[in-house]
Coordinates of C-alpha atoms in Angstrom, one line a residue:
M1109 CA -2.7 -1.3 -2.0
A1110 CA -4.9 -4.0 -3.5
A1111 CA -8.5 -3.5 -4.4
V1112 CA -11.1 -5.9 -5.8
S1113 CA -14.5 -4.8 -7.0
T1114 CA -17.4 -5.7 -9.1
F1115 CA -17.5 -2.2 -10.5
D1116 CA -14.9 0.2 -11.9
I1117 CA -12.5 1.7 -9.3
G1118 CA -9.3 3.7 -9.3
V1119 CA -6.6 3.6 -6.7
D1120 CA -3.3 5.4 -6.1
V1121 CA -0.8 5.3 -3.3
E1122 CA 2.3 7.5 -3.1
T1123 CA 5.0 8.1 -0.5
L1124 CA 4.9 11.6 0.7
G1125 CA 8.5 12.3 -0.1
S1126 CA 8.0 11.5 -3.8
I1127 CA 5.6 14.4 -4.3
P1128 CA 7.4 17.7 -5.1
V1129 CA 6.0 21.0 -3.8
D1130 CA 7.6 23.3 -6.4
S1131 CA 5.4 25.7 -8.3
D1132 CA 5.7 23.8 -11.7
F1133 CA 4.4 20.6 -10.3
S1134 CA 1.7 22.3 -8.2
E1135 CA 0.4 24.3 -11.2
N1136 CA 0.2 21.1 -13.3
V1137 CA -1.8 19.3 -10.7
L1138 CA -3.9 21.9 -9.0
C1139 CA -6.7 23.9 -10.5
D1140 CA -7.1 27.6 -9.8
A1141 CA -9.4 27.1 -6.8
E1142 CA -7.0 24.5 -5.4
L1143 CA -4.0 26.8 -5.9
E1144 CA -5.8 29.5 -3.9
I1145 CA -6.2 27.0 -1.0
F1146 CA -2.6 25.9 -1.4
N1147 CA -1.3 29.4 -1.3
K1148 CA -3.2 30.2 1.9
L1149 CA -1.8 27.2 3.8
P1150 CA 0.8 27.8 6.4
A1151 CA 4.2 26.2 5.5
T1152 CA 4.0 23.7 8.4
S1153 CA 1.6 22.3 11.0
S1154 CA 2.2 22.3 14.7
D1155 CA 4.0 19.0 14.4
G1156 CA 6.3 20.3 11.7
A1157 CA 4.6 18.6 8.7
S1158 CA 4.7 20.5 5.5
L1159 CA 1.0 21.3 4.9
K1160 CA 1.7 22.4 1.4
Q1161 CA 3.3 19.1 0.5
L1162 CA 0.5 17.2 2.2
Y1163 CA -2.1 19.2 0.2
V1164 CA -0.4 18.7 -3.2
A1165 CA 0.1 15.0 -2.4
R1166 CA -3.5 14.5 -1.3
Q1167 CA -4.9 16.1 -4.4
W1168 CA -2.4 14.2 -6.6
V1169 CA -3.4 10.8 -5.3
R1170 CA -7.1 11.7 -5.5
K1171 CA -6.7 12.8 -9.1
E1172 CA -4.4 10.0 -10.1
A1173 CA -7.0 7.5 -8.8
I1174 CA -9.6 9.3 -11.0
V1175 CA -7.2 9.0 -14.0
K1176 CA -6.9 5.3 -13.3
L1177 CA -10.7 5.1 -13.1
G1178 CA -10.8 6.6 -16.6
G1179 CA -12.4 9.9 -15.5
C1180 CA -9.6 12.2 -16.5
S1181 CA -6.2 12.3 -18.3
L1182 CA -2.9 13.3 -16.8
D1183 CA -2.6 16.4 -19.1
R1184 CA -6.0 17.7 -17.7
L1185 CA -5.3 17.4 -14.0
S1186 CA -5.3 21.1 -13.5
K1187 CA -8.8 21.3 -14.9
L1188 CA -10.2 18.8 -12.4
D1189 CA -11.5 20.8 -9.4
L1190 CA -11.5 18.9 -6.1
G1191 CA -11.0 22.1 -4.1
E1192 CA -14.2 21.7 -2.2
L1193 CA -13.1 18.3 -0.8
Y1194 CA -12.2 18.1 2.9
F1195 CA -8.5 18.4 3.6
P1196 CA -8.2 15.9 6.4
D1197 CA -6.0 15.7 9.5
F1198 CA -3.1 13.4 8.7
S1199 CA -2.0 12.8 12.2
L1200 CA -3.2 9.2 12.4
D1201 CA -3.4 6.2 10.1
T1202 CA -6.9 6.6 8.7
F1203 CA -9.4 5.6 6.2
Q1204 CA -11.8 8.5 5.6
R1205 CA -14.7 8.4 3.2
I1206 CA -15.2 11.6 1.3
N1207 CA -18.5 12.7 -0.2
S1208 CA -17.1 14.7 -3.1
G1209 CA -20.3 16.4 -4.3
C1210 CA -19.1 15.6 -7.8
D1211 CA -19.2 12.5 -10.0
Y1212 CA -16.9 10.6 -7.7
A1213 CA -16.9 9.2 -4.3
M1214 CA -13.6 8.4 -2.6
I1215 CA -11.8 7.2 0.4
D1216 CA -8.7 9.0 1.5
I1217 CA -6.0 6.8 3.0
S1218 CA -3.1 7.9 5.3
I1219 CA -0.7 5.1 6.1
V1220 CA 2.2 5.0 8.7
N1221 CA 1.6 8.4 10.1
R1222 CA 1.6 10.2 6.7
V1223 CA 4.5 8.4 5.1
C1224 CA 2.1 7.1 2.4
L1225 CA -1.1 8.7 1.1
G1226 CA -3.6 7.0 -1.0
A1227 CA -7.1 7.3 -2.5
L1228 CA -9.7 4.8 -3.6
V1229 CA -12.2 6.3 -6.1
W1230 CA -15.4 5.1 -7.7
R1231 CA -18.3 6.6 -9.6
G1232 CA -20.6 8.4 -7.2
E1233 CA -23.8 6.5 -8.1
T1234 CA -22.2 3.1 -7.1
Q1235 CA -23.0 1.7 -3.7
G1236 CA -21.6 -1.0 -1.5
I1237 CA -18.0 -0.2 -0.6
L1238 CA -16.5 -2.4 2.1
L1239 CA -13.0 -1.6 3.2
S1240 CA -10.7 -3.6 5.4
A1241 CA -7.1 -3.2 6.4
T1242 CA -4.3 -5.4 7.5
K1243 CA -1.1 -4.2 9.1
E1244 CA 1.8 -6.5 8.3
G1245 CA 4.3 -7.3 11.0
R1246 CA 1.8 -6.9 13.8
N1247 CA 0.5 -9.7 15.9
P1248 CA -3.3 -9.8 16.5

């Protein structure tokens, strides 16, 4: 992902397979409220996707983007509570703007039917986000 801005932003993109679901990783990334959500998720969705892995990956890219923005450090991820943010449907390639209700605004990104997940984060008081996407290898 590439991002250009006149104000501070943070971005992160990860392949879903690179995100572990083990308890050590989850406990280092998720706060207590998020762990409650994580523990209540069924193991898989109707299409066989691991909802637990999707949840940890989604929260990871959101938090990593906040770290890159300068809003948190990696050793404090489990103190950053994003549990009230919407956990989107990952069935399609999407850009989804999230109103976080906290200091940050963000766009969740799902690419190639969940193979890659990403987040673009900026300070909540900033306005004027324009997002465009290109898909390489496709003819217009």
